[in-house]
mmCIF file of C-alpha atoms in Angstrom:
data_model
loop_
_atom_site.group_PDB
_atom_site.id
_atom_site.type_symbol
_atom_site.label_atom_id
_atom_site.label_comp_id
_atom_site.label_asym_id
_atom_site.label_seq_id
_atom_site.Cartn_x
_atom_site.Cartn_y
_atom_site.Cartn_z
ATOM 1 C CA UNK E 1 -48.010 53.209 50.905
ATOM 2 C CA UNK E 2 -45.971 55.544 48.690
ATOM 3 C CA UNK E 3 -42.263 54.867 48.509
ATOM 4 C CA UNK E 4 -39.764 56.821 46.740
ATOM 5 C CA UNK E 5 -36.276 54.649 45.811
ATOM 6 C CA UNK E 6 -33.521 55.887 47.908
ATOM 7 C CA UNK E 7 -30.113 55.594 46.128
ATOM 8 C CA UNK E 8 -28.663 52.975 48.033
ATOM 9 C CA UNK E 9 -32.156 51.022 47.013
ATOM 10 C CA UNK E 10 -31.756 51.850 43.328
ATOM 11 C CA UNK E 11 -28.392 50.810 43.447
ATOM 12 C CA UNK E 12 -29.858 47.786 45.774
ATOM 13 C CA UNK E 13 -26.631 44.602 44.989
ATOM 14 C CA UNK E 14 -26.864 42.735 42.014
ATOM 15 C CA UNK E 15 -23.741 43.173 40.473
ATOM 16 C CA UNK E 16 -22.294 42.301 44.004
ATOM 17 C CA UNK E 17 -18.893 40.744 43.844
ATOM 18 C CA UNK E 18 -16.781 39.000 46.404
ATOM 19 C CA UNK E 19 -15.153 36.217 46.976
ATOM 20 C CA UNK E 20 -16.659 33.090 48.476
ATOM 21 C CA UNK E 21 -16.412 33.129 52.506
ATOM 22 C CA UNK E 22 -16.651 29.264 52.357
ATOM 23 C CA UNK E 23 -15.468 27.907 55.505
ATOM 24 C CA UNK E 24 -15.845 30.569 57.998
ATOM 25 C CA UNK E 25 -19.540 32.112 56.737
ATOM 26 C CA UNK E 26 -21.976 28.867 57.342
ATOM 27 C CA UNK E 27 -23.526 30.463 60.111
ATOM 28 C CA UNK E 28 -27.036 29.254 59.051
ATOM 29 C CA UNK E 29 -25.521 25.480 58.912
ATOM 30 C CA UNK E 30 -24.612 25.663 62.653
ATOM 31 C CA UNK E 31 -27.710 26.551 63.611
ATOM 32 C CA UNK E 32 -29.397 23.395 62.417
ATOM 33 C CA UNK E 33 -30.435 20.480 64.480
ATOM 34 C CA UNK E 34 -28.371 17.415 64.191
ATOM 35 C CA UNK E 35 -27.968 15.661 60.487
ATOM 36 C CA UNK E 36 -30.936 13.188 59.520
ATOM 37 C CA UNK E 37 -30.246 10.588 56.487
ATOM 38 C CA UNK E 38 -30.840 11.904 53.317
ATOM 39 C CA UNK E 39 -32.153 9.597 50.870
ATOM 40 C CA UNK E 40 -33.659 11.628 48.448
ATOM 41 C CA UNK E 41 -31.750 15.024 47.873
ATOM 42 C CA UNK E 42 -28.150 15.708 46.320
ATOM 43 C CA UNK E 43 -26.120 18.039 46.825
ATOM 44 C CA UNK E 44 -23.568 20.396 44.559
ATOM 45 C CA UNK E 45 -20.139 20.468 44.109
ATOM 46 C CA UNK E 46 -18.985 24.590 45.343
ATOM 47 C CA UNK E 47 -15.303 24.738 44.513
ATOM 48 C CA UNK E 48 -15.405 27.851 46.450
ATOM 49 C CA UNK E 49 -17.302 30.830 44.439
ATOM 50 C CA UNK E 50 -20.026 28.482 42.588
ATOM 51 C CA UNK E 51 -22.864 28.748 46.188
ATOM 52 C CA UNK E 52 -24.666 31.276 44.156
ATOM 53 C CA UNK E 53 -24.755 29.211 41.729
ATOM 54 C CA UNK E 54 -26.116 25.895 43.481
ATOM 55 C CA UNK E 55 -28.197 27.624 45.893
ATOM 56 C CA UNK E 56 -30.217 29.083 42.472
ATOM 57 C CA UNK E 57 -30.029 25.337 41.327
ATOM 58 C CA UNK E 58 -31.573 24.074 44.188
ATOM 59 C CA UNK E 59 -34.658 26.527 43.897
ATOM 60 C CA UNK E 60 -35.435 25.120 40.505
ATOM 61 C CA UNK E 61 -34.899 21.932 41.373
ATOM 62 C CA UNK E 62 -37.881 21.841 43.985
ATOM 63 C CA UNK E 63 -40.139 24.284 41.172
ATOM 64 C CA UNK E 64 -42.394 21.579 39.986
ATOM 65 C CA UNK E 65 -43.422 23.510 36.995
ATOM 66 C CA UNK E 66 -40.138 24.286 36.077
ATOM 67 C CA UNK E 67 -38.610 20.622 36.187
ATOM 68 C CA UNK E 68 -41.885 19.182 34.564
ATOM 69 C CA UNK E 69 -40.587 21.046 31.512
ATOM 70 C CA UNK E 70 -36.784 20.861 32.145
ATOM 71 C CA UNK E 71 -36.413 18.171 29.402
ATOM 72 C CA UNK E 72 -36.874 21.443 26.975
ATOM 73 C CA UNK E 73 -34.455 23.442 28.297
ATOM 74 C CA UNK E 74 -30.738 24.258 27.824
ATOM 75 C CA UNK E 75 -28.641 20.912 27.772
ATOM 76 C CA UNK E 76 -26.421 22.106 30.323
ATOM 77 C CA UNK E 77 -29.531 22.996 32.848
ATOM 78 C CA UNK E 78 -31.139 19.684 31.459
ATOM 79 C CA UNK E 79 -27.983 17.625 32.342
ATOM 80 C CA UNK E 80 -27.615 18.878 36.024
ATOM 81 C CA UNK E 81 -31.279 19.166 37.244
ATOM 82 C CA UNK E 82 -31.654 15.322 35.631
ATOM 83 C CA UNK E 83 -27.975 13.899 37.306
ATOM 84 C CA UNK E 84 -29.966 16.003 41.223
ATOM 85 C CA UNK E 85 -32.520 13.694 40.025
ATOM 86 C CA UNK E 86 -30.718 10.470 40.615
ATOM 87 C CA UNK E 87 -30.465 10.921 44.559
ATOM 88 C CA UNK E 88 -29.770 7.718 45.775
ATOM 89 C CA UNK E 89 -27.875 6.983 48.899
ATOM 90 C CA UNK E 90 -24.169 7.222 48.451
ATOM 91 C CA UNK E 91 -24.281 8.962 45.494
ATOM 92 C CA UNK E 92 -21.846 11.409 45.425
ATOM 93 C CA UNK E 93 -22.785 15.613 45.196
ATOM 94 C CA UNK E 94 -23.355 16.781 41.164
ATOM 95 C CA UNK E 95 -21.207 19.103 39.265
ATOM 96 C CA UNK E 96 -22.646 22.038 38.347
ATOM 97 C CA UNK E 97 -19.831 23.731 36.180
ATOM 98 C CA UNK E 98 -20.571 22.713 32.709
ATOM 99 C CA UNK E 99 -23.510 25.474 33.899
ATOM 100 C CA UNK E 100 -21.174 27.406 34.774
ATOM 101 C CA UNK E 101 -19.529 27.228 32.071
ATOM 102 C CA UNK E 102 -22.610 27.725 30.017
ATOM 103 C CA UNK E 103 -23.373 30.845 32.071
ATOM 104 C CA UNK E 104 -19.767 32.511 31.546
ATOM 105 C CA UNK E 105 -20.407 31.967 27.570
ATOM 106 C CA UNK E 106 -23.479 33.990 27.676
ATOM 107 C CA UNK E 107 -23.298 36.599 30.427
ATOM 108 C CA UNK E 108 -19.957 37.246 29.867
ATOM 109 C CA UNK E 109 -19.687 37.385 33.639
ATOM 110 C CA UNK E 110 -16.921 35.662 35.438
ATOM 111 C CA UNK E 111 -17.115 33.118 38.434
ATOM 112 C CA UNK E 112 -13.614 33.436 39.460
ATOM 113 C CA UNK E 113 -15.123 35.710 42.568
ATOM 114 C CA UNK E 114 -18.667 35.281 43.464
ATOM 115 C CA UNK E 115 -21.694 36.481 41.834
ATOM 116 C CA UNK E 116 -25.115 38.000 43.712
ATOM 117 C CA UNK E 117 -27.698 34.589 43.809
ATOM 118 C CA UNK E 118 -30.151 37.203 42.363
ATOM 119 C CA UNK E 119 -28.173 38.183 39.380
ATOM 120 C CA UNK E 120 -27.678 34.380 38.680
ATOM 121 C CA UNK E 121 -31.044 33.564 38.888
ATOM 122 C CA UNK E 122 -31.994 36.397 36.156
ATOM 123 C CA UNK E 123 -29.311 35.252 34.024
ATOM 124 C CA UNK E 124 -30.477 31.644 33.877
ATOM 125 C CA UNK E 125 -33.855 32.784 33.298
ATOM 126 C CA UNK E 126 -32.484 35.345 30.230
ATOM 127 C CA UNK E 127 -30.719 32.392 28.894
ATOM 128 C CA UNK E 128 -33.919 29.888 28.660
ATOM 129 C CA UNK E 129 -36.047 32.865 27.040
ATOM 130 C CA UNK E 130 -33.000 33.422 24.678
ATOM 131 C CA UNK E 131 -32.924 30.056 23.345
ATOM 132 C CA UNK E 132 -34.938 29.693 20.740
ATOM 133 C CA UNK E 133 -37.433 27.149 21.643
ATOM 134 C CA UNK E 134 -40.744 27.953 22.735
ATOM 135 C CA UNK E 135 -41.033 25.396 26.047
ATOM 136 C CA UNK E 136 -37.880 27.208 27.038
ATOM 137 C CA UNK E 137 -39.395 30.849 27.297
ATOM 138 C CA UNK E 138 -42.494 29.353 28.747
ATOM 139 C CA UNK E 139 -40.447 27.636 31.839
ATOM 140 C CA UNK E 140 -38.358 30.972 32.213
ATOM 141 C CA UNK E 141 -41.943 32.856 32.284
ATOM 142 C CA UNK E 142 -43.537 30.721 34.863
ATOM 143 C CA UNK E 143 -41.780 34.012 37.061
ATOM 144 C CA UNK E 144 -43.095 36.886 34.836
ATOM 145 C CA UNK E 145 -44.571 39.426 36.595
ATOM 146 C CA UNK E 146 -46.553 41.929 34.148
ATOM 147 C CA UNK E 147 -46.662 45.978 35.327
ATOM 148 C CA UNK E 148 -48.257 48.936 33.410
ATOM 149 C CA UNK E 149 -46.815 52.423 34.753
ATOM 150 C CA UNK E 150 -48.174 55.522 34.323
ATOM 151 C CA UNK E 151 -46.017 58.685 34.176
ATOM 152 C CA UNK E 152 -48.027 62.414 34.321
ATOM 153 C CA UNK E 153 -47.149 65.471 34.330
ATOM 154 C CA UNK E 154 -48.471 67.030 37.560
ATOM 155 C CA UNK E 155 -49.673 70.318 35.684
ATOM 156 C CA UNK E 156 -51.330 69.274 32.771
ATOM 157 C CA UNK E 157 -51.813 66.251 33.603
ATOM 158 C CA UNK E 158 -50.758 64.778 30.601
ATOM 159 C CA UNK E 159 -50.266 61.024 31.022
ATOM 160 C CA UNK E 160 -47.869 57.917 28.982
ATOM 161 C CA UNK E 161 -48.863 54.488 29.623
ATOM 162 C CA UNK E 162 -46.442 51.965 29.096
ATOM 163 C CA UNK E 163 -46.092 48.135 29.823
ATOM 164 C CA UNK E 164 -43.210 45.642 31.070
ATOM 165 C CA UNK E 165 -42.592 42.554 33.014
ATOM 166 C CA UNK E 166 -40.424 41.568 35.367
ATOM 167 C CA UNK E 167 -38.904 38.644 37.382
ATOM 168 C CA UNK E 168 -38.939 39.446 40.935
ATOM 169 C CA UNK E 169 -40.585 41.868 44.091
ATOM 170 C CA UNK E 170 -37.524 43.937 45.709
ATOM 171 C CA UNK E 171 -38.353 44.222 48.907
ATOM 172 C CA UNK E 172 -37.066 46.897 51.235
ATOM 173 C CA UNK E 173 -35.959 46.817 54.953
ATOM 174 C CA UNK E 174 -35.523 49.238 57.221
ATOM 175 C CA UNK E 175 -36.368 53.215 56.897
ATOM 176 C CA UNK E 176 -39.436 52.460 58.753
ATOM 177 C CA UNK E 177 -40.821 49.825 55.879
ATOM 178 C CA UNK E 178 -42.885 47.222 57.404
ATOM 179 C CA UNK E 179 -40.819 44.151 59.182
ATOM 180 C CA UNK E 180 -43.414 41.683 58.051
ATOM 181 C CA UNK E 181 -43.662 40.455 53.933
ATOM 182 C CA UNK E 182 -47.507 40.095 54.576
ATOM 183 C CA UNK E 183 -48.024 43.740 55.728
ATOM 184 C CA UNK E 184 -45.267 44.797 52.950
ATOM 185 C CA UNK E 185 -47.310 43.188 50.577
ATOM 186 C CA UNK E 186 -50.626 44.722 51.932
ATOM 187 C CA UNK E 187 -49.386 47.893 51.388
ATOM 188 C CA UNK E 188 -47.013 47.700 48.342
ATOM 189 C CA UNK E 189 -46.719 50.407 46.015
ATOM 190 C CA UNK E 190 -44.779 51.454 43.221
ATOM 191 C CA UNK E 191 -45.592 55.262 43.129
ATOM 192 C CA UNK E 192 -42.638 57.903 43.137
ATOM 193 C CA UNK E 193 -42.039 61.176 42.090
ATOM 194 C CA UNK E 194 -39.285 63.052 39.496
ATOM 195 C CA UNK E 195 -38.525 66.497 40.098
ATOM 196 C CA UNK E 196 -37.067 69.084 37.595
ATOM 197 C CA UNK E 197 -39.047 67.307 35.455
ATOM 198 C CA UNK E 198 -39.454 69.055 31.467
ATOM 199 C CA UNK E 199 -43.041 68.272 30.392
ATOM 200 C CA UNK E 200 -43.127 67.948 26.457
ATOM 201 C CA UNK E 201 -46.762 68.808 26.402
ATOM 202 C CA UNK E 202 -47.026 72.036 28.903
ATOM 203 C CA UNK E 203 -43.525 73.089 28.444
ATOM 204 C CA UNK E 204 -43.334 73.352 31.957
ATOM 205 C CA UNK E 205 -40.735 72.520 34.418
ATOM 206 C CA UNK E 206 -42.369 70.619 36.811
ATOM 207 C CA UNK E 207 -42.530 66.726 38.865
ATOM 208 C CA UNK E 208 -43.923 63.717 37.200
ATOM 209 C CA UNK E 209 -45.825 61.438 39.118
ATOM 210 C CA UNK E 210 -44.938 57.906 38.205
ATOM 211 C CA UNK E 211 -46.848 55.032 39.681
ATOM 212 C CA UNK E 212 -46.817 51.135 38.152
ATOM 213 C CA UNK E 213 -49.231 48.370 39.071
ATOM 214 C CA UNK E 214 -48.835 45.203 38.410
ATOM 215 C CA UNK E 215 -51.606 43.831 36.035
ATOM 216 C CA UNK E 216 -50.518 39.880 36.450
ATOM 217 C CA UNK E 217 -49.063 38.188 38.930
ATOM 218 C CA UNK E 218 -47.343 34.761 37.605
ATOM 219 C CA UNK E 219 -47.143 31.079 38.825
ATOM 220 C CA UNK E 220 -43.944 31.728 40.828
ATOM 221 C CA UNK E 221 -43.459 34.545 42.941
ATOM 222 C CA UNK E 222 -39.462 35.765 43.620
ATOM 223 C CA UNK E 223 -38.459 38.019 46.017
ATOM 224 C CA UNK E 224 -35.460 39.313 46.499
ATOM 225 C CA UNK E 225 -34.709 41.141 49.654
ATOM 226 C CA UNK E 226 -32.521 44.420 49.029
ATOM 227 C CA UNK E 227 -30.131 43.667 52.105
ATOM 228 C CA UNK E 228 -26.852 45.984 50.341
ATOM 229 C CA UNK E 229 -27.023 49.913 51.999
ATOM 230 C CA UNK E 230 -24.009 52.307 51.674
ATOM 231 C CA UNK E 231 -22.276 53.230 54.945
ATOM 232 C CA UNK E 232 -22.423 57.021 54.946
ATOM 233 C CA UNK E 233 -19.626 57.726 57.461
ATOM 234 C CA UNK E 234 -17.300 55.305 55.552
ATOM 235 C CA UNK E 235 -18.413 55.865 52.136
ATOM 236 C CA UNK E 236 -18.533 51.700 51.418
ATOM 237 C CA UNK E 237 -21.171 49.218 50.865
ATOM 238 C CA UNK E 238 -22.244 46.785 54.053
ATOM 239 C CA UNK E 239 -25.232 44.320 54.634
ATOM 240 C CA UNK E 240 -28.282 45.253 56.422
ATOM 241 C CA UNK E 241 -28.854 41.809 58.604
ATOM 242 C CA UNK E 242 -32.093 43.394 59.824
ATOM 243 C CA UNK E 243 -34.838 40.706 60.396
ATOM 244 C CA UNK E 244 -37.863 40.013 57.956
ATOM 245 C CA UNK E 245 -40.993 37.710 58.906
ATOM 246 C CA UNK E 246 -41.656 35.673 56.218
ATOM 247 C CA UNK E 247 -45.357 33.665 56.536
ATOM 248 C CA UNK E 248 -45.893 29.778 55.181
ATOM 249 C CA UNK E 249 -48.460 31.248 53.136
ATOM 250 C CA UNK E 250 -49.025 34.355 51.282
ATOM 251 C CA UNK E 251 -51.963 36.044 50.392
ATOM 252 C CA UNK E 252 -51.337 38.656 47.563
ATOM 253 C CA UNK E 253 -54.442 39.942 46.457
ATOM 254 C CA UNK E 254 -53.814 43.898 47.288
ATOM 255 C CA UNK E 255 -50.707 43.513 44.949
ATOM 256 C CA UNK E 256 -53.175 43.090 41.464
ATOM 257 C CA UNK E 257 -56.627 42.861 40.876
ATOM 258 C CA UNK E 258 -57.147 39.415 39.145
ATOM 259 C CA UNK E 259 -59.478 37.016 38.986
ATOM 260 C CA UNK E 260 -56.792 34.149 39.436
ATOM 261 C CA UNK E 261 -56.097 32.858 42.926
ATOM 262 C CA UNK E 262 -53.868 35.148 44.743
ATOM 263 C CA UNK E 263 -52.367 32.958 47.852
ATOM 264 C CA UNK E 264 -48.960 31.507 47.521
ATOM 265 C CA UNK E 265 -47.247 28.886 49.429
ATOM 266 C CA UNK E 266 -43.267 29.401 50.168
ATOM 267 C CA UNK E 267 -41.462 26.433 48.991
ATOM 268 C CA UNK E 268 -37.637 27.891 48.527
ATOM 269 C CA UNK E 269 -35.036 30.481 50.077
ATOM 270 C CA UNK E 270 -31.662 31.450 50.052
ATOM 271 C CA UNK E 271 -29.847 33.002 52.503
ATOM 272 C CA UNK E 272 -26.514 35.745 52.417
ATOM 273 C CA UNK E 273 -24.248 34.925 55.311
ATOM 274 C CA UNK E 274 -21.078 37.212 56.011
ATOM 275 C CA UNK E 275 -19.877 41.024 54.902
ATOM 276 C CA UNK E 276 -20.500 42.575 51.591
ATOM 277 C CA UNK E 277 -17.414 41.471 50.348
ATOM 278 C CA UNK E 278 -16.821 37.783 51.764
ATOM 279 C CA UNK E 279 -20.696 36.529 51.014
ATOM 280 C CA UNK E 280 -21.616 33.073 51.334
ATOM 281 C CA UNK E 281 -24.977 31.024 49.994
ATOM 282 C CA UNK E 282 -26.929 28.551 50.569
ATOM 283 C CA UNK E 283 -30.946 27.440 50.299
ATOM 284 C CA UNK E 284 -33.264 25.593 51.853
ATOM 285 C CA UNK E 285 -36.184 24.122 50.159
ATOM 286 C CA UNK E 286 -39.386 22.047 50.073
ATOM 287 C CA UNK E 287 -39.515 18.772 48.331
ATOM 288 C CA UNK E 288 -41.783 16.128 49.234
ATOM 289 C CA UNK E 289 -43.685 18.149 51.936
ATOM 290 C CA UNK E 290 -40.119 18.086 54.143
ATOM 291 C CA UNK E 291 -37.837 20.918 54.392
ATOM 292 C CA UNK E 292 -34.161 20.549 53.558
ATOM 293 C CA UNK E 293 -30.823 22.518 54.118
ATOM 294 C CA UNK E 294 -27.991 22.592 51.438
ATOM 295 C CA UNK E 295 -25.243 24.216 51.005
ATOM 296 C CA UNK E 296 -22.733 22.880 48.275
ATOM 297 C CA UNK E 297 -22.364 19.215 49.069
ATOM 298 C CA UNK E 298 -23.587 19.653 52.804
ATOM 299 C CA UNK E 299 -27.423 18.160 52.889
ATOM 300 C CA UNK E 300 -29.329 18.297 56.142
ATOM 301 C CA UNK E 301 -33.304 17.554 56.840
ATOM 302 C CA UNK E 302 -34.913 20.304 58.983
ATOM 303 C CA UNK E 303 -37.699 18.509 61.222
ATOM 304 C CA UNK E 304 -39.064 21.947 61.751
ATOM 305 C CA UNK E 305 -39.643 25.057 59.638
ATOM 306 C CA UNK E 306 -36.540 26.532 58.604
ATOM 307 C CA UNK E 307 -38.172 29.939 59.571
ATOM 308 C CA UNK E 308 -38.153 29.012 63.286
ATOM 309 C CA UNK E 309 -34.095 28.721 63.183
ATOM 310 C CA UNK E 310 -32.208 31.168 65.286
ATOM 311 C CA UNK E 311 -30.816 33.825 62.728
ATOM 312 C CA UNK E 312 -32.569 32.782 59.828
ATOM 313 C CA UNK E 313 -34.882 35.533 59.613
ATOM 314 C CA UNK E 314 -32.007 38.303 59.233
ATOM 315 C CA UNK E 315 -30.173 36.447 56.885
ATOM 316 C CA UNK E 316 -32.949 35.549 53.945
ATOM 317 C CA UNK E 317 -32.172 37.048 50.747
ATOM 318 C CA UNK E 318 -34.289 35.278 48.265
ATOM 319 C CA UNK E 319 -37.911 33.762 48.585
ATOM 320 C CA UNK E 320 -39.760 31.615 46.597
ATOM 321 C CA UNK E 321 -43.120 31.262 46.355
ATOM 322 C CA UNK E 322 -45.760 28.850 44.233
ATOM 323 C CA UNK E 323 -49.678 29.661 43.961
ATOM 324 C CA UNK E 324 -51.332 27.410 45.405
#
């Protein structure tokens, strides 16, 4: 399947900013059967614009490979993924803003309003590659997706080659893209086309056809669902809440030819509740073999699949997924 970025995908949301919707945007939260006791999951302290934040934290906290090597990492990250591991009962919810903190010092962003989940979880990852020690950039690579694109000229044919990596699988919605990730995934391409296009070899004007395949696909899978589109009539930014079915397990072998296993279990998601500019998040995740809601200090056992929640579906936003 060919698909050529549309603006409002290129743009897609990850320098969204807004302020926290805290009280009125837990839509997903109301949905949820009635509390069970929680005896061995803690929850964060959101001070109102900081849900980004934990809902990213609780992802890594259920990535096995990620917390077997978390002793390695950044103090700050070190300190709150080891105070989520003392979970026993009574215990109050953890503070995550030294990490904050932490995050402001080297992004340069501010947390005052809130931040995309997305954009957090690629700055956390920067950071750990950033820092210097080797066991650091291997925990922020366990996401590294490798891609080689070819660009050529469509008269002469004349062809560059280059390499990169990335962190994540945008996935699209809507414009008659595929409403299931399995079928998206069957069928996912990177190929475009750029018009008015000066060929340096030819010295023709003419289109390049760019297409990128990914050559590796890493231990963790991320996707991030591009749910931000630009209201043409009113010229402003809103959320597409269309509905995506997301499977237990994942089989991703049309995405790269490799000779490591291909299938991928889904472990972690976070969801975007409320307008562009009042967003609100939270995650649920796997631990243990049992699924579990949080959002900020608020921890709730699902006895069923999360997926099977009223609502769910149209609000997911971020997906995790380990090979199995």
């Amino acid at each position: 399947m060919q698909r050529r970025p549309t603006k409002e995908q290129s743009r897609h949301w990850t320098n969204c900013l807004g302020v926290c919707h805290f009280t009125a945007q837990r839509t997903i939260e109301h949905c949820l059967p009635r509390a069970h006791r929680i005896i061995n999951m803690r929850g964060l302290i959101n001070v109102g614009t900081h849900c980004a934040v934990n809902s990213v934290l609780q992802c890594l906290y259920v990535t096995d490979d990620f917390r077997i090597t978390y002793s390695t990492v950044a103090s700050e990250l070190t300190s709150v993924l080891r105070d989520m591991d003392r979970n026993t009962p009574g215990m109050p919810p953890c503070d995550p803003n030294p990490l904050v903190d932490a995050l402001i010092r080297y992004s340069g962003m501010t947390y005052e309003v809130q931040q995309d989940a997305d954009t957090v979880f690629k700055c956390v990852l920067n950071a750990l590659a950033d820092d210097g020690d080797p066991r650091c950039k291997q925990a922020s690579g366990l996401w590294t997706i490798r891609k080689q694109q070819s660009a050529k000229c469509s008269t002469c044919n004349a062809e560059c080659v280059s390499h990169h990596a990335a962190n994540n699988v945008i996935v699209y919605i809507g414009n008659n893209e595929p409403n299931k990730l399995q079928d998206y995934m069957d069928d996912y391409s990177e190929t475009f086309r750029v018009s008015d296009y000066h060929c340096g070899t030819c010295q023709e004007e003419t289109e390049l056809n760019v297409t990128t395949d990914i050559t590796e696909l890493p231990a963790v899978l991320c996707f991030t669902v591009a749910r931000g589109q630009r209201c043409v009539q009113r010229g402003e930014l809103m959320v597409n809440t269309g509905a995506i079915d997301v499977p237990e397990e994942l089989d991703c072998s049309r995405m790269c030819a490799t000779s490591q296993p291909t299938k991928y279990e889904l472990y972690g998601m976070i969801t975007h509740t409320g307008p562009y500019e009042f967003s609100h998040y939270a995650a649920f995740v796997k631990k243990m073999s049992k699924w579990y809601f949080v959002d900020g200090d608020v921890v709730k056992q699902c006895p069923v699949l999360p997926l099977s929640y009223y609502n769910v579906p149209a609000h997911l936003y971020m997906l995790m997924y380990r090979r199995i």
